Amino acid sequence: MKFKKNEDNYLAKKRLTLPLCAAENRMSPFSKIPLQKDYQERYIMNGINSFSIEDNFIGSEHLYEVYKLVSEQCSKLFSAKYADARTLSGMNCVTSLLMSLTNIGDKIMLSTGSSGGHPSMEYVCKRLGLEIIDMPYNYEEFDLDYERIYDVLVEEDIKYLLYAPSDIIMVPDYNKLKLPSHTLFLYDASQTLGLIAGKQVANPLESQINCVLFGGTHKTFPGPANGLIMTNNEEIAKELDENISPKYLRNTQMHQVVSLLYTLFEMEKFGEEYAKKILEYSQGLGIALAEWGYDIPFVNKVPTQTHQLFIRTSQDTMDTIFSNAFRNNITLNKKNKRLFKNYGIRLGTQEIARLAWQEDPIEQIAIIVQSLQYSNQDIQKKIKKLEIPETLNFTFSLSSLDSLKNKRL
């Protein structure tokens, strides 16, 4: 009974929540179908290239077909020659990748927390015995310091460049990113994976860069909390394929992998339209908040190239906004780092862009966010007026499942 009450309270709160957190999204009922199936209890060893029926469990050949379908979809969406969906989350993805490719003592250039890099990466790299060199960053342009990066990679003879942005409003320009022949670019695109699939931001796999594109699949890519690794480098693909499973993983949570496959089908059909809506909302909200007087950084006359928005504030204003948001069921993040000129708020539009609004919500959302910096505002009244939808856009109806039989699922 205690759990049922807690579950009811949780679901009631979610229905009243305005989701502006850049790190979460909402899966469709369609993508959740495999989570209720038998796949969870089943094992498959090895990767798509190293699979052997003699070394596997009965029925694993059918799970192998899922791997092949994931690979086909990633080829369509990401131009990836190799795709691996065995890892269990974004963090498990990067740890499995680094354990598979690196050796103790290897040098790795890493995006720092102050410039928006994921804070866990430093801990992981240190634990694996890697020598960390901070990645140069251009704080004025919210972008990589391309020339300095190249110089340091050459001077220090660095083997890996791990760019893992948690806070990102400008995406890398791969025409400017020059790497020495001995350096591999590891791009944790957890934040922007859906925007890449939707063809709205540049894809490093379509550049000349020697790279691995990877990340969690539950932010701008609206799938389960899975990991996805892709590369066009055959040698790197072989290392990943043979090392991740069964060395570092055994049960690869196949229900999650099939759920990811369903989301890949969704993104093939709706991904471009969805990604465009994300950017329409993030840029529109940034412009609206700037007009309300918030300090929104603009680069090349736009507030963002991604789903994220930065609001730079004082410490007191940051704390007030966060406190009011928490009290009124508005999800967002407060930030204390140089990227925000010390203090600020991060917003994301990937989840609100999925909701089936009856009319454009951005003006009303801007009013709500503007109100958060003040006390004694009737924010709940504004949220009620907004009428947050429960249904989603950019997905198949459940009756569409039959059509997927043609894809050999």
Coordinates of C-alpha atoms in Angstrom, one line a residue:
M1 CA 0.0 0.0 0.0
K2 CA 2.9 2.4 0.8
F3 CA 4.4 1.8 -2.7
K4 CA 1.0 2.2 -4.4
K5 CA 0.5 5.6 -2.7
N6 CA 4.0 6.6 -3.6
E7 CA 3.5 5.6 -7.2
D8 CA 0.2 7.5 -7.4
N9 CA 1.9 10.6 -5.9
Y10 CA 4.7 10.3 -8.4
L11 CA 2.4 10.0 -11.4
A12 CA 0.3 12.9 -10.2
K13 CA 3.3 15.1 -9.9
K14 CA 4.6 14.1 -13.3
R15 CA 1.2 15.2 -14.8
L16 CA 1.6 18.6 -13.3
T17 CA 5.3 19.0 -14.2
L18 CA 6.6 21.5 -16.7
P19 CA 9.7 19.6 -18.1
L20 CA 12.5 22.0 -18.9
C21 CA 15.4 19.8 -17.8
A22 CA 17.9 19.3 -20.7
A23 CA 18.8 15.8 -19.5
E24 CA 15.4 14.0 -19.7
N25 CA 12.8 13.0 -22.2
R26 CA 9.6 11.1 -22.5
M27 CA 9.4 7.7 -24.3
S28 CA 6.4 6.9 -26.4
P29 CA 4.0 4.0 -25.6
F30 CA 5.2 2.6 -28.9
S31 CA 8.9 2.5 -27.9
K32 CA 7.9 1.0 -24.5
I33 CA 6.3 -2.1 -26.0
P34 CA 9.5 -4.3 -25.9
L35 CA 10.0 -3.4 -22.2
Q36 CA 7.1 -5.7 -21.4
K37 CA 8.3 -8.6 -23.5
D38 CA 10.4 -11.7 -22.8
Y39 CA 13.7 -10.2 -24.1
Q40 CA 14.9 -9.1 -20.7
E41 CA 15.6 -12.6 -19.4
R42 CA 17.6 -13.6 -22.5
Y43 CA 21.3 -13.6 -23.1
I44 CA 23.4 -13.1 -26.2
M45 CA 27.2 -13.1 -26.1
N46 CA 29.6 -11.1 -28.3
G47 CA 28.9 -8.3 -30.7
I48 CA 27.5 -8.1 -34.2
N49 CA 30.8 -9.0 -35.9
S50 CA 32.0 -11.5 -33.4
F51 CA 28.8 -13.4 -32.8
S52 CA 29.1 -17.2 -32.9
I53 CA 26.0 -19.5 -32.5
E54 CA 28.2 -22.2 -31.0
D55 CA 29.2 -19.9 -28.1
N56 CA 25.7 -18.7 -27.3
F57 CA 22.4 -19.6 -25.7
I58 CA 19.4 -21.3 -27.5
G59 CA 17.4 -18.6 -29.3
S60 CA 20.3 -16.1 -29.5
E61 CA 20.2 -16.1 -33.3
H62 CA 16.9 -14.2 -33.0
L63 CA 18.5 -11.6 -30.7
Y64 CA 21.3 -11.4 -33.2
E65 CA 18.7 -10.3 -35.8
V66 CA 17.9 -7.4 -33.5
Y67 CA 21.6 -6.3 -33.5
K68 CA 21.5 -6.4 -37.3
L69 CA 18.4 -4.2 -37.4
V70 CA 19.9 -1.7 -35.0
S71 CA 23.0 -1.6 -37.3
E72 CA 20.8 -1.0 -40.4
Q73 CA 18.9 1.8 -38.7
C74 CA 22.1 3.5 -37.4
S75 CA 23.5 3.3 -41.0
K76 CA 20.4 5.2 -42.2
L77 CA 20.3 7.8 -39.4
F78 CA 23.9 8.3 -38.5
S79 CA 25.9 7.0 -41.6
A80 CA 27.5 4.5 -39.2
K81 CA 29.2 1.4 -40.6
Y82 CA 29.4 -0.1 -37.2
A83 CA 26.8 0.3 -34.4
D84 CA 26.8 -1.3 -30.9
A85 CA 23.8 -1.0 -28.6
R86 CA 25.0 -3.4 -25.9
T87 CA 25.9 -0.9 -23.2
L88 CA 23.4 -0.1 -20.5
S89 CA 23.4 3.7 -20.1
G90 CA 25.4 6.7 -21.1
M91 CA 28.0 6.3 -18.3
N92 CA 28.2 2.5 -18.9
C93 CA 28.7 3.3 -22.5
V94 CA 31.8 5.5 -21.9
T95 CA 33.3 3.3 -19.3
S96 CA 32.9 0.2 -21.5
L97 CA 34.4 2.1 -24.5
L98 CA 37.4 3.4 -22.5
M99 CA 38.1 0.0 -21.0
S100 CA 38.0 -1.6 -24.5
L101 CA 40.3 0.9 -26.2
T102 CA 42.7 2.4 -23.7
N103 CA 45.6 1.3 -21.7
I104 CA 46.9 2.4 -18.3
G105 CA 49.1 5.5 -18.8
D106 CA 47.5 6.6 -22.1
K107 CA 47.1 10.3 -22.5
I108 CA 43.6 11.6 -23.0
M109 CA 42.5 15.2 -23.6
L110 CA 39.2 15.8 -21.7
S111 CA 36.6 18.5 -21.8
T112 CA 36.5 20.1 -18.3
G113 CA 33.6 20.7 -16.0
S114 CA 34.2 24.4 -16.1
S115 CA 33.6 24.4 -19.9
G116 CA 30.5 22.2 -19.7
G117 CA 32.2 18.8 -19.7
H118 CA 30.4 15.9 -17.9
P119 CA 31.8 15.9 -14.4
S120 CA 32.0 12.1 -14.1
M121 CA 34.5 11.7 -17.0
E122 CA 37.4 12.9 -15.0
Y123 CA 36.7 10.3 -12.3
V124 CA 36.4 7.5 -14.8
C125 CA 39.6 8.4 -16.6
K126 CA 41.6 8.7 -13.4
R127 CA 40.2 5.3 -12.2
L128 CA 41.3 3.7 -15.5
G129 CA 44.8 5.1 -15.0
L130 CA 44.7 7.6 -17.9
E131 CA 46.8 10.7 -17.9
I132 CA 44.4 13.7 -18.3
I133 CA 45.1 16.9 -20.2
D134 CA 42.5 19.6 -20.1
M135 CA 40.8 20.5 -23.5
P136 CA 41.3 24.1 -24.5
Y137 CA 38.0 25.9 -24.8
N138 CA 36.9 29.3 -26.2
Y139 CA 34.6 30.7 -23.6
E140 CA 33.6 33.7 -25.6
E141 CA 32.3 31.6 -28.5
F142 CA 31.1 28.7 -26.4
D143 CA 33.1 26.5 -28.6
L144 CA 36.3 24.4 -28.8
D145 CA 39.6 26.2 -29.2
Y146 CA 40.4 24.4 -32.3
E147 CA 44.0 25.7 -33.0
R148 CA 45.1 25.3 -29.4
I149 CA 43.6 21.8 -29.2
Y150 CA 45.6 20.7 -32.3
D151 CA 48.8 22.2 -30.9
V152 CA 48.5 20.5 -27.5
L153 CA 47.6 17.1 -29.1
V154 CA 50.8 17.3 -31.1
E155 CA 53.0 18.7 -28.3
E156 CA 51.8 16.1 -25.7
D157 CA 51.5 13.2 -28.2
I158 CA 47.9 12.6 -27.0
K159 CA 46.1 9.4 -28.1
Y160 CA 42.5 10.3 -27.4
L161 CA 40.4 13.4 -27.4
L162 CA 37.2 12.9 -25.3
Y163 CA 34.6 15.6 -25.8
A164 CA 31.7 14.9 -23.4
P165 CA 29.6 18.0 -23.1
S166 CA 26.9 18.2 -20.4
D167 CA 26.3 21.8 -21.2
I168 CA 26.3 22.7 -24.9
I169 CA 24.8 25.5 -27.0
M170 CA 27.3 25.4 -29.8
V171 CA 28.1 22.2 -31.6
P172 CA 31.6 21.4 -32.9
D173 CA 32.7 22.5 -36.4
Y174 CA 34.4 19.5 -37.8
N175 CA 35.9 21.5 -40.6
K176 CA 37.9 23.3 -38.0
L177 CA 38.7 20.3 -35.8
K178 CA 42.1 19.0 -37.1
L179 CA 43.6 16.0 -35.4
P180 CA 47.0 14.4 -35.6
S181 CA 47.0 11.0 -37.3
H182 CA 47.6 9.2 -34.0
T183 CA 44.6 10.8 -32.2
L184 CA 41.1 9.3 -32.0
F185 CA 38.2 11.7 -31.4
L186 CA 35.7 10.3 -28.8
Y187 CA 32.5 12.3 -28.9
D188 CA 29.9 11.7 -26.2
A189 CA 26.9 13.1 -28.0
S190 CA 24.4 12.1 -25.3
Q191 CA 23.0 15.6 -25.3
T192 CA 22.7 16.0 -29.1
L193 CA 22.2 12.5 -30.5
G194 CA 18.6 13.1 -31.5
L195 CA 19.6 16.4 -33.2
I196 CA 22.3 14.5 -35.2
A197 CA 19.8 11.7 -36.2
G198 CA 17.4 14.5 -37.2
K199 CA 20.0 16.1 -39.5
Q200 CA 19.9 19.4 -37.6
V201 CA 23.5 19.5 -36.4
A202 CA 26.7 18.2 -37.9
N203 CA 27.6 14.5 -37.7
P204 CA 31.3 13.7 -37.2
L205 CA 30.7 10.3 -38.9
E206 CA 30.1 12.2 -42.1
S207 CA 33.4 14.1 -41.7
Q208 CA 36.9 13.1 -42.4
I209 CA 37.6 12.8 -38.6
N210 CA 38.8 9.5 -37.1
C211 CA 36.1 9.2 -34.4
V212 CA 33.8 7.2 -32.3
L213 CA 30.3 8.7 -31.8
F214 CA 28.5 7.5 -28.7
G215 CA 26.2 8.4 -25.9
G216 CA 23.1 7.8 -23.9
T217 CA 19.9 7.4 -25.9
H218 CA 17.3 9.2 -23.6
K219 CA 17.8 13.0 -24.0
T220 CA 17.3 14.5 -27.5
F221 CA 17.1 10.9 -28.7
P222 CA 13.8 9.9 -27.0
G223 CA 14.6 6.2 -26.3
P224 CA 15.3 4.1 -23.2
A225 CA 18.3 4.8 -20.9
N226 CA 20.6 2.8 -23.1
G227 CA 24.1 3.3 -24.6
L228 CA 24.9 3.5 -28.3
I229 CA 28.4 3.4 -29.8
M230 CA 29.1 4.0 -33.5
T231 CA 32.2 4.3 -35.7
N232 CA 33.4 4.0 -39.3
N233 CA 36.9 2.9 -38.2
E234 CA 37.1 -0.9 -38.8
E235 CA 40.0 -1.4 -36.4
I236 CA 38.3 0.4 -33.6
A237 CA 35.0 -1.4 -34.4
K238 CA 36.8 -4.8 -34.0
E239 CA 38.3 -3.8 -30.6
L240 CA 34.9 -2.7 -29.3
D241 CA 33.0 -5.7 -30.8
E242 CA 35.3 -8.2 -29.2
N243 CA 35.9 -6.5 -25.8
I244 CA 32.6 -5.1 -24.5
S245 CA 30.8 -8.4 -24.3
P246 CA 31.4 -10.8 -22.7
K247 CA 34.5 -9.2 -21.1
Y248 CA 32.8 -6.2 -19.5
L249 CA 29.1 -7.1 -19.9
R250 CA 27.2 -10.3 -19.8
N251 CA 23.4 -9.6 -19.8
T252 CA 23.0 -6.7 -22.3
Q253 CA 19.4 -6.0 -21.2
M254 CA 17.9 -7.0 -24.6
H255 CA 14.5 -5.5 -23.8
Q256 CA 16.3 -2.2 -23.7
V257 CA 18.0 -2.9 -27.0
V258 CA 14.7 -3.8 -28.7
S259 CA 13.1 -0.7 -27.2
L260 CA 16.0 1.4 -28.7
L261 CA 15.3 -0.3 -32.0
Y262 CA 11.7 0.8 -31.9
T263 CA 12.9 4.4 -31.2
L264 CA 15.3 4.2 -34.1
F265 CA 12.2 3.3 -36.3
E266 CA 10.4 6.3 -34.9
M267 CA 13.4 8.6 -35.6
E268 CA 13.7 7.3 -39.1
K269 CA 10.1 8.5 -39.7
F270 CA 9.8 11.5 -37.4
G271 CA 13.3 12.4 -36.4
E272 CA 13.9 15.4 -38.7
E273 CA 10.6 17.0 -37.9
Y274 CA 11.1 16.4 -34.2
A275 CA 14.6 17.8 -34.2
K276 CA 13.4 20.9 -36.1
K277 CA 10.7 21.4 -33.4
I278 CA 13.3 21.1 -30.6
L279 CA 15.4 23.9 -32.2
E280 CA 12.4 26.0 -33.0
Y281 CA 11.4 25.9 -29.3
S282 CA 14.9 26.4 -27.9
Q283 CA 15.7 29.4 -30.1
G284 CA 12.2 30.9 -29.7
L285 CA 12.4 30.5 -25.9
G286 CA 15.9 32.1 -25.8
I287 CA 14.8 35.1 -27.8
A288 CA 11.7 35.5 -25.7
L289 CA 13.6 35.3 -22.4
A290 CA 16.2 37.8 -23.7
E291 CA 13.3 40.2 -24.4
W292 CA 12.1 39.7 -20.8
G293 CA 15.6 40.9 -19.6
Y294 CA 17.4 37.6 -18.9
D295 CA 21.1 37.5 -19.7
I296 CA 21.0 34.9 -22.6
P297 CA 24.3 34.5 -24.4
F298 CA 23.9 34.8 -28.2
V299 CA 26.5 33.5 -30.7
N300 CA 26.2 34.5 -34.4
K301 CA 22.9 36.1 -33.5
V302 CA 21.3 32.9 -32.2
P303 CA 20.9 31.9 -28.5
T304 CA 21.6 28.2 -29.2
Q305 CA 22.3 25.6 -31.8
T306 CA 21.0 22.8 -29.6
H307 CA 18.1 22.0 -27.3
Q308 CA 19.8 23.8 -24.4
L309 CA 19.5 27.4 -23.2
F310 CA 21.9 29.2 -20.8
I311 CA 20.6 31.9 -18.5
R312 CA 23.4 33.8 -16.7
T313 CA 22.5 35.1 -13.3
S314 CA 23.8 36.2 -9.9
Q315 CA 24.0 33.5 -7.2
D316 CA 20.9 34.9 -5.4
T317 CA 18.8 34.9 -8.6
M318 CA 20.0 31.4 -9.5
D319 CA 18.9 30.1 -6.1
T320 CA 15.6 31.9 -6.3
I321 CA 14.8 30.6 -9.7
F322 CA 15.7 27.1 -8.7
S323 CA 13.8 27.2 -5.5
N324 CA 10.6 28.6 -7.1
A325 CA 11.0 26.0 -9.9
F326 CA 11.3 23.1 -7.5
R327 CA 8.3 24.3 -5.5
N328 CA 6.2 24.6 -8.6
N329 CA 7.2 21.3 -10.4
I330 CA 9.3 22.9 -13.1
T331 CA 12.4 20.8 -13.9
L332 CA 15.6 22.7 -14.8
N333 CA 19.2 22.8 -13.6
K334 CA 21.2 25.4 -11.8
K335 CA 24.9 25.7 -12.7
N336 CA 27.9 27.1 -10.9
K337 CA 30.7 27.2 -13.4
R338 CA 32.8 29.5 -15.6
L339 CA 30.6 28.7 -18.7
F340 CA 27.8 30.6 -17.1
K341 CA 30.0 33.4 -15.8
N342 CA 29.9 31.6 -12.5
Y343 CA 26.1 31.2 -11.9
G344 CA 23.2 30.4 -14.1
I345 CA 20.3 28.2 -15.1
R346 CA 20.2 25.5 -17.9
L347 CA 17.0 24.8 -19.8
G348 CA 16.2 22.2 -22.4
T349 CA 13.4 21.9 -24.9
Q350 CA 13.6 18.3 -26.1
E351 CA 10.7 17.1 -23.9
I352 CA 8.3 20.0 -24.4
A353 CA 8.9 19.6 -28.2
R354 CA 7.5 16.1 -28.0
L355 CA 4.3 17.1 -26.3
A356 CA 1.1 17.4 -28.4
W357 CA 0.4 21.1 -27.7
Q358 CA -2.8 22.6 -29.1
E359 CA -1.0 25.9 -29.8
D360 CA 2.6 27.1 -29.6
P361 CA 3.5 27.2 -25.8
I362 CA 6.7 29.2 -26.0
E363 CA 5.3 32.6 -25.1
Q364 CA 3.5 31.2 -22.0
I365 CA 6.6 29.2 -21.0
A366 CA 8.7 32.3 -21.3
I367 CA 6.3 34.2 -19.0
I368 CA 6.5 31.3 -16.4
V369 CA 10.3 31.2 -16.5
Q370 CA 10.5 35.0 -16.2
S371 CA 8.3 34.8 -13.1
L372 CA 10.6 32.4 -11.4
Q373 CA 13.1 35.1 -10.5
Y374 CA 10.6 36.8 -8.2
S375 CA 8.8 35.9 -5.0
N376 CA 5.0 36.0 -4.5
Q377 CA 4.2 35.1 -8.1
D378 CA 1.2 32.9 -8.8
I379 CA 3.2 30.5 -10.9
Q380 CA 0.7 27.6 -10.5
K381 CA -2.0 29.7 -12.1
K382 CA 0.3 30.3 -15.1
I383 CA 1.1 26.6 -15.4
K384 CA -2.6 25.6 -15.2
K385 CA -3.3 28.1 -18.0
L386 CA -0.6 26.5 -20.1
E387 CA -2.5 23.1 -20.1
I388 CA 0.5 20.8 -20.4
P389 CA -0.4 17.9 -22.7
E390 CA -0.1 14.2 -21.7
T391 CA 0.0 12.9 -25.3
L392 CA 3.0 12.9 -27.6
N393 CA 3.8 13.8 -31.1
F394 CA 6.4 12.3 -33.5
T395 CA 5.5 8.7 -32.8
F396 CA 3.6 5.8 -34.3
S397 CA 0.3 4.7 -33.0
L398 CA 0.3 1.3 -31.3
S399 CA -1.6 -0.1 -34.2
S400 CA 1.5 0.6 -36.3
L401 CA 3.3 -2.4 -34.8
D402 CA 2.0 -4.7 -37.6
S403 CA 3.7 -2.6 -40.2
L404 CA 7.1 -3.3 -38.6
K405 CA 6.8 -7.0 -39.4
N406 CA 8.0 -6.0 -42.8
K407 CA 11.3 -5.0 -41.2
R408 CA 11.9 -8.6 -40.1
L409 CA 11.5 -7.9 -36.4

